[in-house]
Amino acid sequence: MWSKGGAHIIPHPTIYASKPRGRFEQPYLKAKTTDTPSFRPTTIEGERSTCLLCSKQFDFEKVPVQTRMAQQMLLSLPEFQKVSTGTLVVKEPLNFWGGVRVKPKDTKNSEPVYEPATGRVLCDMIPCGEEEVDQAIKSAQSAYLKWSKLSGMERARIMLEAARIIRERRDEIARAEVANNGKSITEAQVDIDVAWQCIEYYAGIAPTLSGQHIQLPGGSFAYTRREPLGVCVGIGAWNYPFQIAAWKSAPAMACGNAMVFKPSPMTPVTAVMLAEIYKEAGVPDGLFNVVQGGAETGGLLCHHPMVAKVSFTGSVPTGKKVMEMAAKGVKQVTLELGGKSPLIIFKDCELENAIKGALMANFLTQGEVCCNGTRVFVQREIMPQFLEEVVKRTKAISVGDPMCDGTRMGALISKPHMEKVLGFIKQAKEQGAKVLCGGERFVPSDSKLKDGYFVSPCVLDNCRDDMTCVKEEIFGPVMSVLPFDTEEEVLQRANNTTFGLASGVFTRDIARAHRVAENIQAGTCYINNYNVGPVEVPFGGYKMSGFGRENGQVTIEYYSQLKTVVVEMGDVENFF
């Protein structure tokens, strides 16, 4: 919390007087001081506190902190303790701005949110209207004015604390993610790990942000300043709800920006947990806000005049609309859209690794991954061995209760999406594809899962390039396998798509691997692996898969702007 004219950030004197904690492991109070804003930790002496770094003593202001702390974090509520399939019901408001969860004013447009594994209602998603979106953005603008004045080192300390809290609460967050998204607990835990790693990575970059000095004639010089944009909007997807919120907020915050984040209306829960964790870590109230809603709410965010940038993850049609709306305000845009990525397997590959790679390229998160390698091109000579083994292992994938450690595939996000995926498989069969395994609605033996949205993982043979299942993004557990003969041929076929998000190649020929990587038209090319995504590495697409990047050092350029300052040390030359 902040005091007028600047503040030290200090731990609550009563709550933690009898329970010492780490230097950044406590909520914070406002202190009477007019010093420069700082996040220095303190020791406590009764109603006074001493800064560990500057030794200044100051008194606590009498502010209604107890009122602010009365709202329990979602993760501390009983219903979020040891969540299991079919047990979680969320009644708490899921909007967050000004440092607190906010109840929506109008509930008439609420939509039910379903637990994918059971089909029962998990919560209601109540969309934000114009007034609420305006409040969230103004809250973000207020926080931005404070946060952007901190040094990179000060921002880094807060972000590192947020990463630590996520690590500590990883399992609880993952279980809530599973209840809302349907993926297996094993995958969800990895997603939460990636989230804290992303925040930790950008915390490390924050203190390094700098400009350039350019010497000019006559002793004059110029320099550049890398400055934040202001209020950024993040619009997330339902396949990686918590992770995408971290991917967008971490680089934005490292650069000094604030963010208003809109989760998918189908997965509204865990982004609020991230907002509460950021608050607990010590960010100013309003720095990371969450507004719930669908297309209308997204439009309000994109059109708002105080928004400087929009980062969107989702489908190509929606991405086009986001770009069009943002263009009216000349706002910067990052688009991470769909894909129909090729995975090319040459006959000289290490076949065991290629089979593992094909499974990883198609069946993570029930196949609901934008960069999945769903067009699997296999050189004709090894096609029989490949199909035999990949079908065998696909049949062995454990589908069922996503909360169980042994489950490897959970439920699709919704009943309409499940029916859409099954429709793609039906159409593939009508067009001549052969189903080698799976491709049907799966009903687990556990009675509580009988209404869940499960589909058995599917391998399609006898596919052609002109089939719908090969051209269009299915976003489900469906692998289309196609034979090829030569490198030149397969590159031409692999690039014959409007998408360009990812690609992969398996071969022992290192020269060939790099030729394919050079000539494939995609933002990422995996060599002898697939779907590995370290946060240090940029991720984004070519063609209609979008533009801009997430993760990696380059993303800083998409959340900042460059100012040039020219300094004249002599007299002005006058041509008039």
Coordinates of C-alpha atoms in Angstrom, one line a residue:
M1 CA 0.0 0.0 0.0
W2 CA 1.1 3.5 -0.7
S3 CA 1.3 6.9 1.1
K4 CA 1.0 10.2 -0.6
G5 CA 4.4 11.5 -1.6
G6 CA 6.1 8.1 -1.5
A7 CA 6.3 5.2 0.9
H8 CA 8.3 2.5 2.5
I9 CA 6.6 -0.9 2.3
I10 CA 6.5 -2.6 5.7
P11 CA 5.0 -5.7 7.3
H12 CA 2.0 -5.6 9.5
P13 CA 3.2 -5.0 13.1
T14 CA 0.5 -7.1 14.9
I15 CA -0.1 -10.1 12.7
Y16 CA 3.6 -10.9 12.2
A17 CA 5.0 -9.8 15.6
S18 CA 4.8 -13.3 16.9
K19 CA 5.5 -15.1 13.6
P20 CA 8.8 -14.0 12.0
R21 CA 8.8 -14.6 8.2
G22 CA 11.2 -14.0 5.3
R23 CA 12.1 -10.5 4.2
F24 CA 9.5 -10.4 1.5
E25 CA 7.0 -12.9 2.9
Q26 CA 4.3 -10.7 4.3
P27 CA 1.5 -8.3 3.4
Y28 CA 2.3 -4.7 3.6
L29 CA 1.2 -1.5 5.4
K30 CA 1.5 2.2 4.7
A31 CA 3.9 4.2 6.7
K32 CA 4.2 7.9 7.4
T33 CA 7.1 9.2 5.4
T34 CA 7.8 11.5 2.4
D35 CA 10.9 9.6 1.3
T36 CA 11.3 8.2 -2.2
P37 CA 9.0 5.2 -2.9
S38 CA 10.8 2.0 -1.9
F39 CA 10.1 -1.7 -1.2
R40 CA 12.7 -2.0 1.5
P41 CA 11.9 -4.7 4.2
T42 CA 11.8 -3.6 7.8
T43 CA 12.1 -4.8 11.3
I44 CA 9.2 -4.1 13.8
E45 CA 9.4 -2.4 17.2
G46 CA 5.9 -2.0 18.7
E47 CA 4.1 0.7 16.6
R48 CA 7.3 1.8 14.9
S49 CA 9.4 0.2 12.2
T50 CA 13.0 0.5 11.1
C51 CA 14.1 0.1 7.5
L52 CA 16.8 -2.5 7.2
L53 CA 18.6 -0.6 4.5
C54 CA 18.4 3.0 5.5
S55 CA 17.7 2.6 9.3
K56 CA 15.0 5.3 9.2
Q57 CA 12.3 4.9 11.8
F58 CA 8.6 5.8 11.2
D59 CA 5.2 5.3 12.7
F60 CA 2.3 3.3 11.2
E61 CA -0.6 5.4 9.9
K62 CA -4.0 4.6 11.2
V63 CA -5.5 3.2 8.0
P64 CA -8.2 0.6 7.7
V65 CA -5.9 -2.2 6.9
Q66 CA -8.0 -4.8 8.6
T67 CA -10.8 -3.9 6.3
R68 CA -8.5 -4.4 3.3
M69 CA -7.3 -7.7 4.6
A70 CA -10.8 -9.0 5.5
Q71 CA -11.3 -10.4 2.1
Q72 CA -9.7 -13.9 2.1
M73 CA -7.7 -15.0 -0.9
L74 CA -9.4 -17.7 -2.9
L75 CA -6.7 -20.2 -2.2
S76 CA -7.3 -19.8 1.6
L77 CA -11.0 -20.5 1.4
P78 CA -12.2 -24.0 2.5
E79 CA -13.5 -25.0 -0.9
F80 CA -10.1 -24.6 -2.5
Q81 CA -8.4 -26.8 0.1
K82 CA -7.6 -30.2 -1.5
V83 CA -9.9 -29.8 -4.5
S84 CA -11.0 -33.1 -6.0
T85 CA -13.2 -33.9 -9.0
G86 CA -16.8 -33.0 -8.5
T87 CA -16.3 -31.0 -5.3
L88 CA -15.5 -27.4 -6.2
V89 CA -18.2 -24.8 -6.3
V90 CA -17.1 -21.2 -6.6
K91 CA -19.4 -18.6 -5.2
E92 CA -16.9 -15.8 -4.7
P93 CA -16.8 -12.8 -7.2
L94 CA -14.1 -13.4 -9.9
N95 CA -13.5 -9.8 -10.9
F96 CA -10.5 -8.1 -9.4
W97 CA -9.3 -4.5 -9.4
G98 CA -8.1 -1.9 -6.9
G99 CA -6.6 -4.8 -4.9
V100 CA -9.8 -6.6 -4.1
R101 CA -12.3 -9.0 -5.7
V102 CA -15.3 -7.0 -6.9
K103 CA -18.9 -8.1 -7.2
P104 CA -20.5 -7.4 -10.5
K105 CA -23.3 -5.0 -10.5
D106 CA -25.5 -6.7 -13.1
T107 CA -26.0 -10.4 -12.9
K108 CA -28.7 -10.8 -15.6
N109 CA -26.2 -11.9 -18.3
S110 CA -24.5 -14.5 -16.2
E111 CA -23.4 -17.7 -17.9
P112 CA -22.7 -21.1 -16.3
V113 CA -19.2 -22.4 -16.3
Y114 CA -18.9 -26.2 -16.4
E115 CA -16.4 -28.6 -14.9
P116 CA -15.2 -30.5 -17.9
A117 CA -14.6 -33.8 -16.1
T118 CA -18.2 -34.0 -14.7
G119 CA -20.3 -31.7 -16.8
R120 CA -21.7 -30.0 -13.6
V121 CA -21.8 -26.3 -13.0
L122 CA -18.6 -25.0 -11.4
C123 CA -19.5 -21.3 -11.1
D124 CA -21.3 -18.5 -12.9
M125 CA -19.4 -16.2 -15.2
I126 CA -20.8 -12.7 -14.9
P127 CA -19.5 -10.4 -17.6
C128 CA -18.2 -6.9 -16.9
G129 CA -20.0 -3.9 -18.5
E130 CA -18.7 -0.6 -19.6
E131 CA -18.6 1.0 -16.2
E132 CA -16.8 -1.9 -14.6
V133 CA -14.2 -2.1 -17.4
D134 CA -13.6 1.6 -17.0
Q135 CA -13.1 1.2 -13.3
A136 CA -10.6 -1.6 -13.8
I137 CA -8.6 0.4 -16.4
K138 CA -8.5 3.5 -14.3
S139 CA -7.3 1.4 -11.3
A140 CA -4.6 0.1 -13.6
Q141 CA -3.6 3.6 -14.7
S142 CA -3.3 4.7 -11.1
A143 CA -1.1 1.8 -10.3
Y144 CA 1.0 2.3 -13.4
L145 CA 1.9 5.8 -12.4
K146 CA 3.5 4.4 -9.2
W147 CA 5.0 1.2 -10.5
S148 CA 6.6 2.8 -13.5
K149 CA 8.6 5.1 -11.3
L150 CA 10.3 2.3 -9.5
S151 CA 13.7 1.0 -10.5
G152 CA 14.0 -2.3 -12.3
M153 CA 15.6 -3.8 -9.2
E154 CA 12.6 -2.7 -7.0
R155 CA 10.1 -4.2 -9.5
A156 CA 12.2 -7.4 -9.6
R157 CA 12.0 -7.9 -5.8
I158 CA 8.2 -7.9 -5.9
M159 CA 8.1 -10.2 -8.9
L160 CA 10.5 -12.7 -7.4
E161 CA 8.2 -12.8 -4.3
A162 CA 5.2 -13.5 -6.5
A163 CA 7.1 -16.4 -8.2
R164 CA 8.0 -17.7 -4.7
I165 CA 4.4 -17.7 -3.6
I166 CA 3.3 -19.5 -6.7
R167 CA 6.0 -22.2 -6.2
E168 CA 4.7 -22.6 -2.6
R169 CA 1.1 -23.0 -3.6
R170 CA 1.7 -24.8 -6.9
D171 CA -0.4 -27.9 -6.1
E172 CA -3.5 -25.9 -4.9
I173 CA -3.4 -23.7 -8.0
A174 CA -3.0 -26.8 -10.2
R175 CA -6.0 -28.5 -8.7
A176 CA -8.2 -25.5 -9.3
E177 CA -6.9 -25.3 -12.8
V178 CA -7.8 -28.9 -13.4
A179 CA -11.3 -28.4 -12.1
N180 CA -11.8 -25.5 -14.5
N181 CA -9.9 -26.7 -17.5
G182 CA -10.1 -30.5 -17.5
K183 CA -6.4 -31.3 -18.2
S184 CA -4.5 -33.9 -16.1
I185 CA -3.1 -32.8 -12.8
T186 CA 0.4 -33.8 -14.1
E187 CA 0.2 -31.3 -16.9
A188 CA -1.4 -28.6 -14.7
Q189 CA 1.5 -28.8 -12.3
V190 CA 3.9 -28.3 -15.1
D191 CA 1.8 -25.3 -16.3
I192 CA 2.1 -23.7 -12.9
D193 CA 5.8 -24.3 -12.8
V194 CA 6.2 -22.6 -16.2
A195 CA 4.2 -19.6 -14.8
W196 CA 6.5 -18.9 -11.9
Q197 CA 9.5 -19.5 -14.0
C198 CA 8.2 -16.9 -16.5
I199 CA 7.7 -14.3 -13.7
E200 CA 11.2 -15.2 -12.3
Y201 CA 12.8 -14.8 -15.7
Y202 CA 11.3 -11.4 -16.3
A203 CA 12.2 -10.3 -12.8
G204 CA 15.8 -11.0 -13.8
I205 CA 15.4 -8.9 -16.9
A206 CA 13.7 -5.9 -15.2
P207 CA 17.0 -4.4 -13.7
T208 CA 18.8 -4.8 -17.1
L209 CA 16.5 -2.6 -19.1
S210 CA 18.5 0.3 -20.6
G211 CA 19.0 2.5 -23.5
Q212 CA 21.9 3.5 -25.7
H213 CA 24.4 6.4 -25.7
I214 CA 25.4 7.8 -29.1
Q215 CA 28.2 10.3 -29.4
L216 CA 27.6 13.1 -31.9
P217 CA 30.0 15.7 -33.5
G218 CA 31.2 18.6 -31.4
G219 CA 30.7 16.9 -28.0
S220 CA 26.9 16.7 -28.5
F221 CA 25.3 13.3 -27.9
A222 CA 22.0 11.4 -27.9
Y223 CA 20.7 8.7 -25.8
T224 CA 17.7 6.4 -25.8
R225 CA 15.3 5.5 -23.0
R226 CA 13.3 2.3 -22.9
E227 CA 10.0 3.3 -21.4
P228 CA 6.8 1.4 -20.5
L229 CA 3.6 1.7 -22.6
G230 CA 1.1 2.3 -19.8
V231 CA -2.0 0.1 -19.4
C232 CA -1.8 -3.1 -21.3
V233 CA -4.7 -5.5 -21.9
G234 CA -4.2 -9.3 -21.9
I235 CA -6.9 -11.5 -23.3
G236 CA -6.3 -15.2 -22.5
A237 CA -7.4 -18.6 -23.8
W238 CA -9.0 -21.5 -22.0
N239 CA -6.3 -24.1 -22.7
Y240 CA -3.6 -22.6 -20.4
P241 CA -5.5 -20.1 -18.2
F242 CA -3.0 -19.5 -15.4
Q243 CA 0.1 -19.8 -17.5
I244 CA -1.1 -17.4 -20.2
A245 CA -1.9 -14.8 -17.5
A246 CA 1.7 -15.1 -16.3
W247 CA 3.1 -15.1 -19.8
K248 CA 1.4 -11.8 -20.6
S249 CA 1.7 -10.0 -17.2
A250 CA 5.3 -10.8 -16.4
P251 CA 7.0 -9.0 -19.3
A252 CA 4.5 -6.2 -19.0
M253 CA 5.2 -5.6 -15.4
A254 CA 8.9 -6.0 -15.8
C255 CA 8.8 -3.1 -18.2
G256 CA 6.8 -0.9 -15.8
N257 CA 3.3 -1.4 -17.2
A258 CA 0.0 -2.3 -15.6
M259 CA -2.3 -4.9 -17.0
V260 CA -6.0 -5.6 -17.2
F261 CA -6.5 -9.3 -18.0
K262 CA -9.6 -10.9 -19.4
P263 CA -9.6 -14.7 -19.1
S264 CA -11.7 -16.9 -21.4
P265 CA -15.3 -17.0 -20.2
M266 CA -14.9 -20.8 -19.9
T267 CA -12.0 -20.6 -17.5
P268 CA -12.5 -17.6 -15.2
V269 CA -11.1 -18.9 -11.9
T270 CA -7.3 -19.1 -11.7
A271 CA -6.4 -15.7 -13.2
V272 CA -8.0 -14.1 -10.0
M273 CA -5.6 -16.3 -7.9
L274 CA -2.7 -14.8 -9.8
A275 CA -4.0 -11.3 -9.1
E276 CA -4.2 -12.0 -5.4
I277 CA -0.7 -13.4 -5.4
Y278 CA 0.7 -10.3 -7.1
K279 CA -1.1 -8.2 -4.4
E280 CA 0.3 -10.4 -1.6
A281 CA 3.8 -10.0 -3.1
G282 CA 3.5 -6.2 -2.8
V283 CA 2.5 -4.7 -6.1
P284 CA 0.5 -1.5 -5.9
D285 CA -3.3 -2.1 -5.9
G286 CA -4.6 -2.1 -9.5
L287 CA -1.4 -3.2 -11.2
F288 CA -2.9 -6.5 -12.3
N289 CA -6.6 -6.5 -12.6
V290 CA -9.0 -9.2 -13.9
V291 CA -12.3 -8.5 -15.7
Q292 CA -14.6 -11.4 -16.7
G293 CA -16.6 -11.5 -19.9
G294 CA -16.9 -12.6 -23.5
A295 CA -16.7 -10.8 -26.8
E296 CA -18.5 -7.6 -25.6
T297 CA -16.2 -7.2 -22.6
G298 CA -13.2 -7.8 -24.9
G299 CA -14.5 -5.1 -27.2
L300 CA -14.8 -2.6 -24.4
L301 CA -11.2 -3.3 -23.4
C302 CA -9.8 -3.0 -27.0
H303 CA -11.7 0.3 -27.6
H304 CA -10.9 2.0 -24.3
P305 CA -8.8 5.2 -24.9
M306 CA -6.5 4.6 -21.8
V307 CA -5.3 1.2 -23.2
A308 CA -1.9 1.3 -24.9
K309 CA -1.6 -2.3 -26.0
V310 CA -3.6 -5.5 -26.5
S311 CA -2.1 -9.0 -26.3
F312 CA -4.5 -11.7 -27.5
T313 CA -4.3 -15.5 -27.5
G314 CA -7.0 -17.3 -29.3
S315 CA -8.5 -18.1 -32.7
V316 CA -7.7 -16.4 -36.0
P317 CA -11.3 -15.0 -36.5
T318 CA -11.3 -13.4 -33.1
G319 CA -7.7 -12.2 -33.5
K320 CA -8.7 -10.4 -36.7
K321 CA -11.5 -8.6 -34.7
V322 CA -9.1 -7.7 -31.9
M323 CA -6.7 -6.2 -34.4
E324 CA -9.4 -4.3 -36.2
M325 CA -10.7 -2.8 -32.9
A326 CA -7.2 -1.9 -31.6
A327 CA -6.3 -0.3 -35.0
K328 CA -9.0 2.4 -34.4
G329 CA -7.0 3.6 -31.5
V330 CA -3.6 2.9 -33.1
K331 CA -2.8 0.5 -30.2
Q332 CA 0.0 -1.9 -30.3
V333 CA -1.1 -5.6 -30.7
T334 CA 0.4 -9.0 -30.1
L335 CA -1.6 -11.9 -31.6
E336 CA -0.9 -15.6 -30.8
L337 CA -3.4 -17.4 -32.9
G338 CA -4.1 -20.9 -34.2
G339 CA -2.0 -23.4 -36.0
K340 CA -2.0 -26.6 -38.1
S341 CA 1.6 -27.4 -37.6
P342 CA 3.6 -30.0 -39.6
L343 CA 5.8 -32.7 -37.9
I344 CA 8.2 -34.3 -40.4
I345 CA 9.7 -37.7 -39.6
F346 CA 12.5 -38.9 -41.9
K347 CA 13.4 -42.5 -42.3
D348 CA 16.9 -41.9 -40.8
C349 CA 15.4 -40.7 -37.5
E350 CA 15.7 -42.3 -34.1
L351 CA 12.3 -44.0 -34.4
E352 CA 11.7 -44.3 -30.7
N353 CA 12.2 -40.6 -30.2
A354 CA 10.1 -39.7 -33.2
I355 CA 7.2 -41.8 -31.8
K356 CA 7.5 -40.0 -28.4
G357 CA 7.6 -36.7 -30.2
A358 CA 4.5 -37.4 -32.2
L359 CA 2.6 -38.3 -29.1
M360 CA 3.8 -35.1 -27.4
A361 CA 2.9 -33.1 -30.5
N362 CA -0.7 -34.3 -30.5
F363 CA -2.1 -35.3 -27.2
L364 CA -1.0 -32.8 -24.6
T365 CA -4.0 -31.0 -23.0
Q366 CA -6.3 -33.4 -24.9
G367 CA -4.9 -32.0 -28.1
E368 CA -6.1 -28.5 -27.2
V369 CA -2.8 -26.8 -28.0
C370 CA -2.4 -24.2 -30.7
C371 CA 1.2 -25.3 -31.7
N372 CA 0.5 -29.0 -31.8
G373 CA 2.0 -30.9 -34.8
T374 CA -1.2 -32.4 -36.0
R375 CA 0.0 -33.0 -39.6
V376 CA 2.4 -35.9 -39.1
F377 CA 4.4 -36.5 -42.3
V378 CA 6.2 -39.9 -42.2
Q379 CA 8.7 -41.0 -44.9
R380 CA 7.0 -43.9 -46.7
E381 CA 9.7 -46.5 -45.9
I382 CA 9.1 -46.4 -42.1
M383 CA 5.3 -45.7 -42.2
P384 CA 4.3 -49.3 -41.2
Q385 CA 6.6 -49.4 -38.2
F386 CA 5.6 -45.9 -37.1
L387 CA 1.9 -46.5 -37.3
E388 CA 2.1 -49.8 -35.5
E389 CA 3.9 -48.4 -32.5
V390 CA 2.1 -45.0 -32.4
V391 CA -1.3 -46.7 -32.4
K392 CA -0.2 -49.2 -29.7
R393 CA 1.0 -46.3 -27.4
T394 CA -2.1 -44.1 -28.2
K395 CA -4.4 -46.9 -27.1
A396 CA -2.4 -47.2 -23.8
I397 CA -3.0 -43.5 -22.9
S398 CA -4.9 -43.4 -19.6
V399 CA -8.1 -41.3 -20.1
G400 CA -10.1 -40.5 -17.0
D401 CA -10.3 -38.5 -13.8
P402 CA -7.9 -35.6 -14.4
M403 CA -7.2 -35.2 -10.7
C404 CA -5.6 -38.7 -10.5
D405 CA -1.8 -38.9 -10.8
G406 CA -2.0 -41.8 -13.2
T407 CA -4.3 -40.1 -15.7
R408 CA -2.6 -38.8 -18.9
M409 CA -5.6 -37.4 -20.7
G410 CA -8.5 -35.5 -19.1
A411 CA -11.6 -34.0 -20.5
L412 CA -12.2 -31.5 -23.4
I413 CA -13.2 -28.0 -22.3
S414 CA -16.9 -28.1 -23.1
K415 CA -19.7 -30.3 -24.5
P416 CA -20.0 -28.2 -27.7
H417 CA -16.3 -28.4 -28.3
M418 CA -16.3 -32.2 -27.7
E419 CA -19.1 -32.5 -30.3
K420 CA -17.1 -30.3 -32.7
V421 CA -14.1 -32.6 -32.4
L422 CA -16.2 -35.7 -32.9
G423 CA -17.7 -34.0 -36.0
F424 CA -14.2 -33.5 -37.5
I425 CA -13.5 -37.2 -37.0
K426 CA -16.8 -38.2 -38.6
Q427 CA -16.1 -35.9 -41.5
A428 CA -12.6 -37.4 -41.9
K429 CA -14.0 -40.9 -42.2
E430 CA -16.5 -39.6 -44.8
Q431 CA -13.7 -38.1 -46.8
G432 CA -11.7 -41.4 -46.8
A433 CA -9.5 -41.3 -43.7
K434 CA -9.1 -44.5 -41.7
V435 CA -9.5 -44.4 -37.9
L436 CA -6.8 -46.7 -36.5
C437 CA -7.8 -46.1 -32.9
G438 CA -10.0 -43.9 -30.7
G439 CA -12.0 -41.0 -32.0
E440 CA -15.1 -41.7 -29.9
R441 CA -16.7 -40.3 -26.8
F442 CA -15.2 -42.0 -23.8
V443 CA -17.2 -42.7 -20.7
P444 CA -14.9 -43.6 -17.7
S445 CA -16.0 -46.3 -15.2
D446 CA -16.3 -43.8 -12.4
S447 CA -20.0 -42.8 -12.2
K448 CA -19.2 -39.2 -11.3
L449 CA -17.5 -38.8 -14.7
K450 CA -20.3 -40.1 -16.8
D451 CA -21.3 -36.7 -18.1
G452 CA -17.7 -35.5 -18.6
Y453 CA -16.4 -34.4 -22.0
F454 CA -14.0 -37.2 -22.7
V455 CA -12.8 -38.3 -26.2
S456 CA -10.5 -41.3 -26.8
P457 CA -7.2 -40.2 -28.5
C458 CA -7.4 -40.8 -32.2
V459 CA -4.9 -41.7 -35.0
L460 CA -6.1 -41.2 -38.6
D461 CA -4.4 -43.0 -41.5
N462 CA -5.0 -42.7 -45.3
C463 CA -5.1 -38.9 -45.0
R464 CA -4.7 -36.5 -47.9
D465 CA -3.6 -32.9 -48.0
D466 CA -7.0 -31.7 -49.2
M467 CA -9.0 -33.3 -46.3
T468 CA -10.6 -31.0 -43.8
C469 CA -8.9 -32.8 -40.9
V470 CA -5.6 -32.0 -42.5
K471 CA -6.3 -28.4 -43.4
E472 CA -8.3 -27.1 -40.4
E473 CA -7.4 -26.8 -36.7
I474 CA -9.4 -29.5 -34.8
F475 CA -8.1 -28.6 -31.3
G476 CA -8.6 -32.1 -30.0
P477 CA -6.8 -35.4 -29.6
V478 CA -6.6 -36.2 -33.3
M479 CA -3.4 -37.1 -35.1
S480 CA -3.5 -37.1 -39.0
V481 CA -0.7 -39.2 -40.5
L482 CA 0.5 -38.6 -44.1
P483 CA 3.2 -40.4 -46.1
F484 CA 5.9 -38.6 -48.1
D485 CA 8.9 -39.5 -50.3
T486 CA 11.3 -36.6 -50.6
E487 CA 12.5 -33.7 -48.6
E488 CA 11.6 -31.2 -51.3
E489 CA 8.1 -32.6 -51.6
V490 CA 7.4 -32.6 -47.9
L491 CA 8.6 -29.0 -47.4
Q492 CA 6.3 -27.8 -50.1
R493 CA 3.3 -29.7 -48.6
A494 CA 4.2 -28.6 -45.0
N495 CA 4.2 -25.0 -46.1
N496 CA 1.0 -25.3 -48.0
T497 CA -1.2 -23.8 -45.2
T498 CA -2.3 -20.4 -44.1
F499 CA -0.9 -21.1 -40.6
G500 CA 2.7 -20.9 -39.4
L501 CA 2.9 -21.3 -35.7
A502 CA 5.2 -24.3 -35.2
S503 CA 6.9 -27.2 -36.9
G504 CA 9.1 -30.1 -36.2
V505 CA 11.6 -32.5 -37.8
F506 CA 13.1 -35.8 -36.7
T507 CA 16.3 -36.9 -38.5
R508 CA 19.9 -37.9 -37.7
D509 CA 21.1 -35.8 -40.6
I510 CA 22.2 -32.5 -39.0
A511 CA 22.5 -30.7 -42.4
R512 CA 19.0 -31.8 -43.4
A513 CA 17.6 -30.7 -40.0
H514 CA 18.9 -27.2 -40.5
R515 CA 17.7 -27.0 -44.1
V516 CA 14.2 -27.9 -42.9
A517 CA 14.4 -25.3 -40.1
E518 CA 15.5 -22.7 -42.6
N519 CA 12.8 -23.4 -45.2
I520 CA 9.8 -24.2 -43.0
Q521 CA 7.4 -21.2 -42.7
A522 CA 6.7 -21.2 -39.0
G523 CA 7.7 -19.2 -35.9
T524 CA 9.2 -22.3 -34.2
C525 CA 10.9 -25.4 -35.5
Y526 CA 11.7 -28.2 -33.1
I527 CA 14.6 -30.5 -34.1
N528 CA 14.3 -34.1 -32.7
N529 CA 11.8 -33.0 -30.1
Y530 CA 8.4 -31.3 -29.9
N531 CA 6.3 -29.0 -27.7
V532 CA 9.2 -27.9 -25.4
G533 CA 8.8 -24.3 -24.5
P534 CA 11.4 -22.8 -22.1
V535 CA 10.4 -19.3 -21.0
E536 CA 13.8 -18.1 -22.2
V537 CA 12.8 -18.8 -25.8
P538 CA 10.5 -16.6 -27.9
F539 CA 7.2 -18.1 -29.0
G540 CA 5.0 -16.7 -31.8
G541 CA 3.8 -17.3 -35.4
Y542 CA 4.2 -16.6 -39.0
K543 CA 1.4 -15.9 -41.5
M544 CA -2.1 -16.1 -40.0
S545 CA -0.8 -17.6 -36.8
G546 CA -0.2 -14.1 -35.6
F547 CA 2.7 -11.7 -34.9
G548 CA 4.7 -10.4 -32.0
R549 CA 6.3 -12.8 -29.5
E550 CA 5.8 -14.1 -26.0
N551 CA 8.6 -15.3 -23.7
G552 CA 12.3 -14.6 -24.3
Q553 CA 14.2 -11.4 -24.1
V554 CA 12.7 -10.0 -27.4
T555 CA 9.2 -9.7 -25.7
I556 CA 10.5 -6.7 -23.8
E557 CA 10.3 -4.8 -27.1
Y558 CA 6.6 -5.6 -27.4
Y559 CA 5.8 -4.1 -23.9
S560 CA 8.0 -1.0 -24.1
Q561 CA 8.7 1.9 -26.4
L562 CA 11.9 3.7 -27.3
K563 CA 12.5 7.4 -26.7
T564 CA 15.4 9.3 -28.3
V565 CA 16.9 12.3 -26.5
V566 CA 19.2 14.5 -28.4
V567 CA 21.5 16.8 -26.4
E568 CA 23.2 19.8 -28.1
M569 CA 26.4 20.9 -26.3
G570 CA 27.2 23.8 -28.7
D571 CA 25.3 26.5 -30.6
V572 CA 22.3 26.0 -32.8
E573 CA 23.0 26.1 -36.5
N574 CA 20.5 28.4 -38.1
F575 CA 19.6 28.2 -41.8
F576 CA 17.2 31.1 -41.7

